[in-house]
mmCIF file of C-alpha atoms in Angstrom:
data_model
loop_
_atom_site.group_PDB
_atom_site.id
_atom_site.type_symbol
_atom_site.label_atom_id
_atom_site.label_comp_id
_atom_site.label_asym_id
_atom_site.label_seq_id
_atom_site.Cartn_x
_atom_site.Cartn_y
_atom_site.Cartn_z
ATOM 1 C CA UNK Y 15 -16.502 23.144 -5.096
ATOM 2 C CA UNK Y 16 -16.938 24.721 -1.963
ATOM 3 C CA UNK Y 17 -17.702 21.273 -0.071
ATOM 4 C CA UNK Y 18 -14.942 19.057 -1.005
ATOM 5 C CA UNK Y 19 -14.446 16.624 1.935
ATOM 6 C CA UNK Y 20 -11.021 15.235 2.704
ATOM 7 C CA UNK Y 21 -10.545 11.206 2.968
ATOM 8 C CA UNK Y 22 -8.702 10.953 6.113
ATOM 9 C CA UNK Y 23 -6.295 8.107 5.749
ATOM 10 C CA UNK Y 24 -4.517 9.179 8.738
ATOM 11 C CA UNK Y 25 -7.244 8.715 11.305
ATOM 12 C CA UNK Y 26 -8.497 5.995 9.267
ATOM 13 C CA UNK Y 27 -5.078 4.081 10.316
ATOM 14 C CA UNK Y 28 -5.601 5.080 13.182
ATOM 15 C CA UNK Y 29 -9.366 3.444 13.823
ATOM 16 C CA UNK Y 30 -7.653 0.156 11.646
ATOM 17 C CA UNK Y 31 -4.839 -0.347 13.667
ATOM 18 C CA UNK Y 32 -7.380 -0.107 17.242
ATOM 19 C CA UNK Y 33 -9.510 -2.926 15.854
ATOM 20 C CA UNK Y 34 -6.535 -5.437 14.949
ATOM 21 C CA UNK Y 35 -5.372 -4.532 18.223
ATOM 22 C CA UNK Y 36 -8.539 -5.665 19.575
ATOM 23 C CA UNK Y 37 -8.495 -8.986 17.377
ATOM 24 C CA UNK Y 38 -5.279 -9.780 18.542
ATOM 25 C CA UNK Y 39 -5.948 -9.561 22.414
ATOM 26 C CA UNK Y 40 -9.220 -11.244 21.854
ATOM 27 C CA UNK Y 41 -7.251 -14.823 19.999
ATOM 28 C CA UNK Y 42 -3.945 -14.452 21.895
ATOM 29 C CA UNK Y 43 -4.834 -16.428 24.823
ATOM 30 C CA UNK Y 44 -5.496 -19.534 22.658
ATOM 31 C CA UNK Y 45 -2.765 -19.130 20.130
ATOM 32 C CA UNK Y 46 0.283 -18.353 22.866
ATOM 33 C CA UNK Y 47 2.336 -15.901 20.742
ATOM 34 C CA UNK Y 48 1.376 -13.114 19.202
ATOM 35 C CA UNK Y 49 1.369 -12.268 15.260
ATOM 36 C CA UNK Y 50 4.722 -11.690 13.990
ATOM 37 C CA UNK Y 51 5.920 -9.255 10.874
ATOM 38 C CA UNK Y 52 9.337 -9.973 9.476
ATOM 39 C CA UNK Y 53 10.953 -6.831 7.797
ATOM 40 C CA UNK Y 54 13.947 -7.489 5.464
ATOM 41 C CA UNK Y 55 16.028 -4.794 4.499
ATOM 42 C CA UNK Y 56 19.140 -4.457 2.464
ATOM 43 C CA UNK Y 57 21.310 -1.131 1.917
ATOM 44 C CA UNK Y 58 20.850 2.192 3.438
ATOM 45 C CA UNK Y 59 18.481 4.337 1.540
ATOM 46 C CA UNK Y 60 17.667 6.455 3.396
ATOM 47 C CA UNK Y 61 13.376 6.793 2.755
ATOM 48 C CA UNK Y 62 13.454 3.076 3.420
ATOM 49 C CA UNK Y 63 14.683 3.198 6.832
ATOM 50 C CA UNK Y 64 11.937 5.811 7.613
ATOM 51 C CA UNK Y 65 9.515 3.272 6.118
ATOM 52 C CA UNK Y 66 10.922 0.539 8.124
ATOM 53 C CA UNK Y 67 11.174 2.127 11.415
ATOM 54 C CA UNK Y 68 7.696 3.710 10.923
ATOM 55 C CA UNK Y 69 6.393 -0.450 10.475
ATOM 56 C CA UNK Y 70 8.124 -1.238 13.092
ATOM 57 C CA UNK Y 71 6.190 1.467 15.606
ATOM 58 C CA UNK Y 72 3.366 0.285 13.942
ATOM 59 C CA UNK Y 73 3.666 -3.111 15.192
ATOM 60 C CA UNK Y 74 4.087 -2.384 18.224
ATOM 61 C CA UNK Y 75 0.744 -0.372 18.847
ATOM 62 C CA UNK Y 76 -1.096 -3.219 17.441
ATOM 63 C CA UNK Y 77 0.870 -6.165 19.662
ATOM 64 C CA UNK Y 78 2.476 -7.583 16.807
ATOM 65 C CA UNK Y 79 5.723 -9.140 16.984
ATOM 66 C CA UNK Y 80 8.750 -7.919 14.861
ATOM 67 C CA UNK Y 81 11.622 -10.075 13.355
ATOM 68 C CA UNK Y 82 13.361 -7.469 11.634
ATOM 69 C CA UNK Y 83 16.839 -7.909 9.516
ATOM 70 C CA UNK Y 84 18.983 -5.541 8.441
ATOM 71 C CA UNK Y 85 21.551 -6.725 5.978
ATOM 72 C CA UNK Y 86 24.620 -4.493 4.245
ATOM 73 C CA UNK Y 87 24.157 -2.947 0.856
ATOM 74 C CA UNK Y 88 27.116 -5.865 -0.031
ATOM 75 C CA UNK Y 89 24.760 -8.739 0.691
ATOM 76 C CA UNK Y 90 24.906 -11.574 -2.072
ATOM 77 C CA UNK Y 91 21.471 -12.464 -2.966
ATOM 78 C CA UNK Y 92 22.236 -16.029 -1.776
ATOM 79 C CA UNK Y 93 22.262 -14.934 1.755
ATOM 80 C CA UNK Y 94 19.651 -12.804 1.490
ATOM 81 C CA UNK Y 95 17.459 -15.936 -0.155
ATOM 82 C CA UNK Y 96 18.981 -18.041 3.292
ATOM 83 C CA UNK Y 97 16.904 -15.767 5.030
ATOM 84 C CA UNK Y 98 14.090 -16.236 3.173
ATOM 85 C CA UNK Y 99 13.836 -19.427 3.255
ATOM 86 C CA UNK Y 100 14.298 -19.256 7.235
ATOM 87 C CA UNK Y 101 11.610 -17.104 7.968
ATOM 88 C CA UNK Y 102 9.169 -19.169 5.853
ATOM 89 C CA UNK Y 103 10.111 -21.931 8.235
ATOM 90 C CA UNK Y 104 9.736 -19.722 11.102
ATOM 91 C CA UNK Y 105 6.561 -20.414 12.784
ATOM 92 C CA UNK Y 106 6.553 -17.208 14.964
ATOM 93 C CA UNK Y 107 6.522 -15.251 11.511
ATOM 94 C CA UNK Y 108 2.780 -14.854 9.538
ATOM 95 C CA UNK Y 109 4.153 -12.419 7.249
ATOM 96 C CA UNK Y 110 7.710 -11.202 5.396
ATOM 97 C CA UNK Y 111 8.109 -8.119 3.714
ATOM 98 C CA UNK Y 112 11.023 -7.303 1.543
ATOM 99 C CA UNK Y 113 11.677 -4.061 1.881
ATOM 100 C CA UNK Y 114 11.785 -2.600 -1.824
ATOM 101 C CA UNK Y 115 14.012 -0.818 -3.567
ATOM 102 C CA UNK Y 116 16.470 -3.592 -3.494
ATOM 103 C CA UNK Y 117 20.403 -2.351 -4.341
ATOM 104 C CA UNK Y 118 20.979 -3.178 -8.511
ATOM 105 C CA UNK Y 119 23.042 -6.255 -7.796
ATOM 106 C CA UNK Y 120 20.022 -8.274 -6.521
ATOM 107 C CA UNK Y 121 16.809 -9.112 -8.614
ATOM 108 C CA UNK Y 122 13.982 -8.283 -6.733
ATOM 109 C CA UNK Y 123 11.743 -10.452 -8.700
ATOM 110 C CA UNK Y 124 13.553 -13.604 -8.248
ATOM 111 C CA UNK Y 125 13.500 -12.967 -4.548
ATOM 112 C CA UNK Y 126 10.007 -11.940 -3.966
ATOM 113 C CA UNK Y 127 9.767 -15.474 -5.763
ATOM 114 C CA UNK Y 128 10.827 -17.418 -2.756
ATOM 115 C CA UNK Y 129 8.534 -16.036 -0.100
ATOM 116 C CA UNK Y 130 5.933 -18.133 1.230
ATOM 117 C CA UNK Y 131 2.506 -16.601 -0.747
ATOM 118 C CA UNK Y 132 0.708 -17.042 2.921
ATOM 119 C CA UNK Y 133 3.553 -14.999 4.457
ATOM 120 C CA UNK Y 134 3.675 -12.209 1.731
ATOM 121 C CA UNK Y 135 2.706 -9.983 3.622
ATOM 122 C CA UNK Y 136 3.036 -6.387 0.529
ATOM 123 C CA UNK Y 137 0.777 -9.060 -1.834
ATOM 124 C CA UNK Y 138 3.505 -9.208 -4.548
ATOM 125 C CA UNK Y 139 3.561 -12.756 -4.654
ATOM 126 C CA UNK Y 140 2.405 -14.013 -8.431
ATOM 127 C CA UNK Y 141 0.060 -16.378 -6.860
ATOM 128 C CA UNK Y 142 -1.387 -13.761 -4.637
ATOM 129 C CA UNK Y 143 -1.724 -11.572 -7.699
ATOM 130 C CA UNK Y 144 -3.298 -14.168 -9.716
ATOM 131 C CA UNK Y 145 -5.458 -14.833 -6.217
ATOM 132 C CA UNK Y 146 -6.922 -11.051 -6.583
ATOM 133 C CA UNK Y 147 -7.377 -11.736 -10.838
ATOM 134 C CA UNK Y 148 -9.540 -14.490 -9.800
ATOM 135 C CA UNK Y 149 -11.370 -13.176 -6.871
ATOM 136 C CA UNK Y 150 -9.899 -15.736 -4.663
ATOM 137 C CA UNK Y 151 -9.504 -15.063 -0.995
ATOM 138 C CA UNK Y 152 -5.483 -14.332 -0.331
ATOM 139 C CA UNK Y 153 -3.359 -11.397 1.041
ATOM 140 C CA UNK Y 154 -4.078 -8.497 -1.163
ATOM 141 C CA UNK Y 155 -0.894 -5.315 -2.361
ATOM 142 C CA UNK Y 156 -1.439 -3.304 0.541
ATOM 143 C CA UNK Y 157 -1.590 0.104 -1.242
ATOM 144 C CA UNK Y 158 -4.566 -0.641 -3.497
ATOM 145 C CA UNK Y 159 -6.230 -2.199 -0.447
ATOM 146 C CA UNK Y 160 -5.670 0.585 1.452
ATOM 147 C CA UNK Y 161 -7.772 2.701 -1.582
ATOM 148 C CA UNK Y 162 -10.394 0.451 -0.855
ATOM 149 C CA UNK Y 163 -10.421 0.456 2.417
ATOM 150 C CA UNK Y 164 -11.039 4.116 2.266
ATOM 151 C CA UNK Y 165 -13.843 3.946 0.111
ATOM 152 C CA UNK Y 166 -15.666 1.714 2.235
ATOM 153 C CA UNK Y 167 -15.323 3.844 5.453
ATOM 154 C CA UNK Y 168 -16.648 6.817 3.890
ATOM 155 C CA UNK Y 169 -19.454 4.952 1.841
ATOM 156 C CA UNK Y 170 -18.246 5.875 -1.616
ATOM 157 C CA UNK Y 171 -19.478 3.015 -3.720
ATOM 158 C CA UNK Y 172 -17.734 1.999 -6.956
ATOM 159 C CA UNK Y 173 -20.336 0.143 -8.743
ATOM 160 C CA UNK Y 174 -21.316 1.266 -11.801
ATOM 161 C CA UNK Y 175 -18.742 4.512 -11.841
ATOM 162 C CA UNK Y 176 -16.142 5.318 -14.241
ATOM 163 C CA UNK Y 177 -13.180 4.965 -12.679
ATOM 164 C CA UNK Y 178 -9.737 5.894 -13.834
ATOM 165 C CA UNK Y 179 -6.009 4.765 -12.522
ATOM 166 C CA UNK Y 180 -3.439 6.705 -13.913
ATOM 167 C CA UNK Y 181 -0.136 4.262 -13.731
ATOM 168 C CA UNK Y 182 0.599 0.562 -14.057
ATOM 169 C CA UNK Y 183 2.983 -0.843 -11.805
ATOM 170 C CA UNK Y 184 2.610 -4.050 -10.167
ATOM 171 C CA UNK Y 185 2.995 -2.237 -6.794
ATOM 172 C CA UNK Y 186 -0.336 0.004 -7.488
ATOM 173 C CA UNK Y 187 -1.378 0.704 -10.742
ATOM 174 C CA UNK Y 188 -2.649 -3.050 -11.811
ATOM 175 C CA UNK Y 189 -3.829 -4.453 -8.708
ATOM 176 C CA UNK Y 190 -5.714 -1.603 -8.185
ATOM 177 C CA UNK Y 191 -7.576 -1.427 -11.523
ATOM 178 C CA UNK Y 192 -8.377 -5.551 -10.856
ATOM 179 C CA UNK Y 193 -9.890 -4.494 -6.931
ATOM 180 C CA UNK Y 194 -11.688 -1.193 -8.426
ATOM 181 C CA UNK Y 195 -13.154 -4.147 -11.472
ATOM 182 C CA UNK Y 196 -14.283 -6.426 -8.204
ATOM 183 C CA UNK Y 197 -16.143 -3.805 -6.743
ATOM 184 C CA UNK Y 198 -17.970 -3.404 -10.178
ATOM 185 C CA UNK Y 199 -15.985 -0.044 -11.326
ATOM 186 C CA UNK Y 200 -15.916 0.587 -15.343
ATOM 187 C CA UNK Y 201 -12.095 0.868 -15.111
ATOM 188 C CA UNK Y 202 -9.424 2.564 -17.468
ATOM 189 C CA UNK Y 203 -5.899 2.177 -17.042
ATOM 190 C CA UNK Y 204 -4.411 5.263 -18.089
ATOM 191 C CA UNK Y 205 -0.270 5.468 -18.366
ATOM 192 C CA UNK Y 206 2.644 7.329 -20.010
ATOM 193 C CA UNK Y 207 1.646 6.589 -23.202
ATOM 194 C CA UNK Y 208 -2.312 7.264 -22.845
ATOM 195 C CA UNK Y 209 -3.179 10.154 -25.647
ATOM 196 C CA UNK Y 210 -5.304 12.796 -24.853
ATOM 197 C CA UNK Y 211 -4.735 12.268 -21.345
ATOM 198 C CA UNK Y 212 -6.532 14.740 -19.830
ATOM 199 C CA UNK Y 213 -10.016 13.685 -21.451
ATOM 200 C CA UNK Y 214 -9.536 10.386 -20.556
ATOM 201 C CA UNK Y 215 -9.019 11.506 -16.915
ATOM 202 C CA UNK Y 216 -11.857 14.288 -17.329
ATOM 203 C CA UNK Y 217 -14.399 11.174 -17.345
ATOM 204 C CA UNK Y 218 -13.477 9.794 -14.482
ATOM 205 C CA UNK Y 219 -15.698 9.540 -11.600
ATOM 206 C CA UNK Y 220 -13.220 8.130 -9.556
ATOM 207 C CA UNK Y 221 -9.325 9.175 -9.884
ATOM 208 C CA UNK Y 222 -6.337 7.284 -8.917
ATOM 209 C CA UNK Y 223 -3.197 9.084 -9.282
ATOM 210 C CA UNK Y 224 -0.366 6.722 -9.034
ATOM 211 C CA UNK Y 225 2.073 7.808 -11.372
ATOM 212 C CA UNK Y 226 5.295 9.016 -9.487
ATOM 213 C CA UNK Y 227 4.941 12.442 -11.112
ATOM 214 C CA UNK Y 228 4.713 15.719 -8.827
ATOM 215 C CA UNK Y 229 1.280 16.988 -9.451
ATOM 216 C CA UNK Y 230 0.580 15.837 -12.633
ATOM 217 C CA UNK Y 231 -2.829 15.826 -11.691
ATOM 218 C CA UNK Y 232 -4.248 19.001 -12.456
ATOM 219 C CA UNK Y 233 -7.938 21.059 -12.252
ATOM 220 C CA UNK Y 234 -8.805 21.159 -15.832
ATOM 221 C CA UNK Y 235 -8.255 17.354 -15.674
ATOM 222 C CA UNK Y 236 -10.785 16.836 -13.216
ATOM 223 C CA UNK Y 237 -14.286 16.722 -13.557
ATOM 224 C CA UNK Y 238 -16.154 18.814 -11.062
ATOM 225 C CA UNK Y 239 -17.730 16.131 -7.953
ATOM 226 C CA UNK Y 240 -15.313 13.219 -8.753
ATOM 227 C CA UNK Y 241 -13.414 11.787 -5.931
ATOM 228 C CA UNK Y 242 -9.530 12.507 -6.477
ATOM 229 C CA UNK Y 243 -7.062 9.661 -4.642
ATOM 230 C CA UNK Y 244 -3.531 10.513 -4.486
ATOM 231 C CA UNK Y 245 -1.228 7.553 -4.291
ATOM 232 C CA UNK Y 246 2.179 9.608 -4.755
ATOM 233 C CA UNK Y 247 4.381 10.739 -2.668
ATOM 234 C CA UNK Y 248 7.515 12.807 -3.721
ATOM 235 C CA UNK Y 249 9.966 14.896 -2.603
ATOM 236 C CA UNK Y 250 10.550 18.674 -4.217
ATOM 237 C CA UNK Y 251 12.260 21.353 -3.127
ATOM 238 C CA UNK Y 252 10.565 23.696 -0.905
ATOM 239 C CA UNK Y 253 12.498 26.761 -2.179
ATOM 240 C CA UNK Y 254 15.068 26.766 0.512
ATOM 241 C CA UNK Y 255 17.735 23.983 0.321
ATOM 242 C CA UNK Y 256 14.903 21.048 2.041
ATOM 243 C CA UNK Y 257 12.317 19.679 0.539
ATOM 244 C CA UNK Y 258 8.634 18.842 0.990
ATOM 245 C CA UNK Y 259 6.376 16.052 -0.023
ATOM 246 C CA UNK Y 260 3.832 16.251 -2.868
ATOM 247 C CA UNK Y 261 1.317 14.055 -4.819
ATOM 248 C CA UNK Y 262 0.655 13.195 -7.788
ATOM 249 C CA UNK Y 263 -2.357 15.483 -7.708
ATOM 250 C CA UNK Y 264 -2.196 19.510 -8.043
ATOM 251 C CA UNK Y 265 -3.877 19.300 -4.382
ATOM 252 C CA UNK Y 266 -4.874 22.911 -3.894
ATOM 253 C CA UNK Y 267 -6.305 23.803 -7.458
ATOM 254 C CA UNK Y 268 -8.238 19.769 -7.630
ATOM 255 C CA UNK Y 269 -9.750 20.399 -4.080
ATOM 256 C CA UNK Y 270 -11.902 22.803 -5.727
ATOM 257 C CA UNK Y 271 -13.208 20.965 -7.960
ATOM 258 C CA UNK Y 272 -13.274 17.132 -6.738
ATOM 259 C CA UNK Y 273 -15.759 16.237 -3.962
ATOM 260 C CA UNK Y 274 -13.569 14.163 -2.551
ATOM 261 C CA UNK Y 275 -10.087 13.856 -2.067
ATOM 262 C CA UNK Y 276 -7.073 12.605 -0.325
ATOM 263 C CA UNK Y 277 -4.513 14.875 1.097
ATOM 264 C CA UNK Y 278 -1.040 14.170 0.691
ATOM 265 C CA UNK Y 279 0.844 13.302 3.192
ATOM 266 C CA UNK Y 280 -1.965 11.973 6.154
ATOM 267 C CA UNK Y 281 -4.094 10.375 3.071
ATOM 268 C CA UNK Y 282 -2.671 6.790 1.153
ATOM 269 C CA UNK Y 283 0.678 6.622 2.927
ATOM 270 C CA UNK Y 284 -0.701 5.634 6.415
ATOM 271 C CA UNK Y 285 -3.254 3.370 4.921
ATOM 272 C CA UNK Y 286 -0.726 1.361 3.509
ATOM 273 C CA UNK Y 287 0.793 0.529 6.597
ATOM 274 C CA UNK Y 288 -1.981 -0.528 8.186
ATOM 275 C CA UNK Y 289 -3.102 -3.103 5.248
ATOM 276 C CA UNK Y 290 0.498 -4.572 5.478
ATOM 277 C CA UNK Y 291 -0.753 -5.258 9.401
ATOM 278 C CA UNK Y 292 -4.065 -6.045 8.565
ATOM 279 C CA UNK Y 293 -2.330 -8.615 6.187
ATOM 280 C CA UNK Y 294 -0.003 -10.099 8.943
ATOM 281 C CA UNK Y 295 -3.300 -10.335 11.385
ATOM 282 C CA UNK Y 296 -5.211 -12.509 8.317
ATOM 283 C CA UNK Y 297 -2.058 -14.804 7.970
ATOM 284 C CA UNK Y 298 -1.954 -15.349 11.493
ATOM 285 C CA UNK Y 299 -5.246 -16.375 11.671
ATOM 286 C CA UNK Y 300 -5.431 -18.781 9.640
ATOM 287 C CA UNK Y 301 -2.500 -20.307 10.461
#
């Protein structure tokens, strides 16, 4: 359709980031420090340094402190779980964020274990995720959030709309199926194994793509007027030795047909980022 609108998760950020900014300026003469963001990250891949660095800047617009560590690829879990434990005793820290993926000698599980559920500040703690299954206020996996953060700035209301994620994970694909249910979505969770994939995606008035999968997500899938978000980001070639980032979503053939719909990069990516902020700001106050 000829009026497909794009969600602007960019700018969004953008307008997110201004008003912790202005929450933090308007507390900080009471509270005497400012909020502070821990980073841990272990190795040197390289999309997680981008990630890192990119939080980091982030921070810094917004006037939030950063306690970031960088350990070797080499590091024994033990010392990275030292650290842990430090920076849950740490009271100029509101939130910690292990930096994920983790190098296969350390169990990411076990350590996202030990962080402080009012410091998780990605909302990957069990409790936190059994906080959002029971509607319970607590800090919230900043990717799904940022889906519904998006939907609420451009008024596109859930209730009562078939919506469909396509993925599971525990980083997107569940928590976001649980906050889609809270805002009174009919929700399917689509996956690998789904059949007839496509028709279940067809009847979707709402599509999250969050599958890992370079445009998996094509036109014939979509039903004409839906609203399309893409949660994936990957690399492909670009035909000449680099590489370019794509969704999960066919973007040029679904913005024809979707009335909505996130562009990829500028849509999810920067929204994420500013929940994991967002999430520091809540921890701080109420600390």
């Amino acid at each position: 359709m000829d009026t497909t609108r794009i969600l602007d998760g960019k700018a969004l950020a953008k307008t997110v980031q201004s008003r912790l900014r202005s929450q933090i300026e308007a507390v900080l003469p009471q509270r005497n420090r400012p909020p502070g963001l821990a980073v841990i990250r272990v190795g040197d891949d390289p999309a997680s340094a981008v990630y890192v660095r990119n939080k980091e800047r982030a921070c810094e617009r917004v006037g939030i402190a950063s306690f970031g560590q960088h350990f070797p690829a080499t590091a024994t879990a033990a010392e990275i779980s030292a650290k842990i434990q430090e920076l849950n005793q740490d009271e100029r820290v509101d939130g910690i964020l292990l930096q994920l993926p983790l190098p296969a000698h350390l169990d990411a599980v076990a350590l996202l274990l030990q962080l402080d559920p009012d410091k998780d500040a990605d909302g990957l703690h069990p409790i936190n995720l059994g906080r959002l299954t029971r509607g319970e206020a607590g800090l919230r996996s900043c990717t799904p959030a940022g889906v519904m953060e998006v939907l609420r700035e451009y008024t596109i209301d859930p209730s009562g709309k078939n919506a469909v994620v396509v993925g599971r994970s525990i980083l997107v694909g569940k928590p976001m199926a649980l906050m889609l249910l809270e805002a009174n979505a009919t929700v399917t969770v689509a996956h690998s194994r789904t059949q007839n994939l496509a028709e279940v995606v067809a009847a979707a008035d709402i599509v999250v793509a969050a599958v890992g999968r370079p445009e998996m997500i094509t036109a014939e899938m979509v039903k004409p007027g839906a609203v399309v978000i893409d949660v994936g980001i990957n690399r492909v070639s670009d035909g000449q030795g680099g590489y370019k980032l794509a969704g999960d979503v066919a973007f040029e053939e679904v913005s024809q047909k979707a009335a909505w719909i996130t562009p990829v990069p500028g849509g999810i990516g920067p929204m994420t980022v500013a929940m994991l902020l967002k999430n520091t700001v809540e921890a701080y106050l109420r600390s």
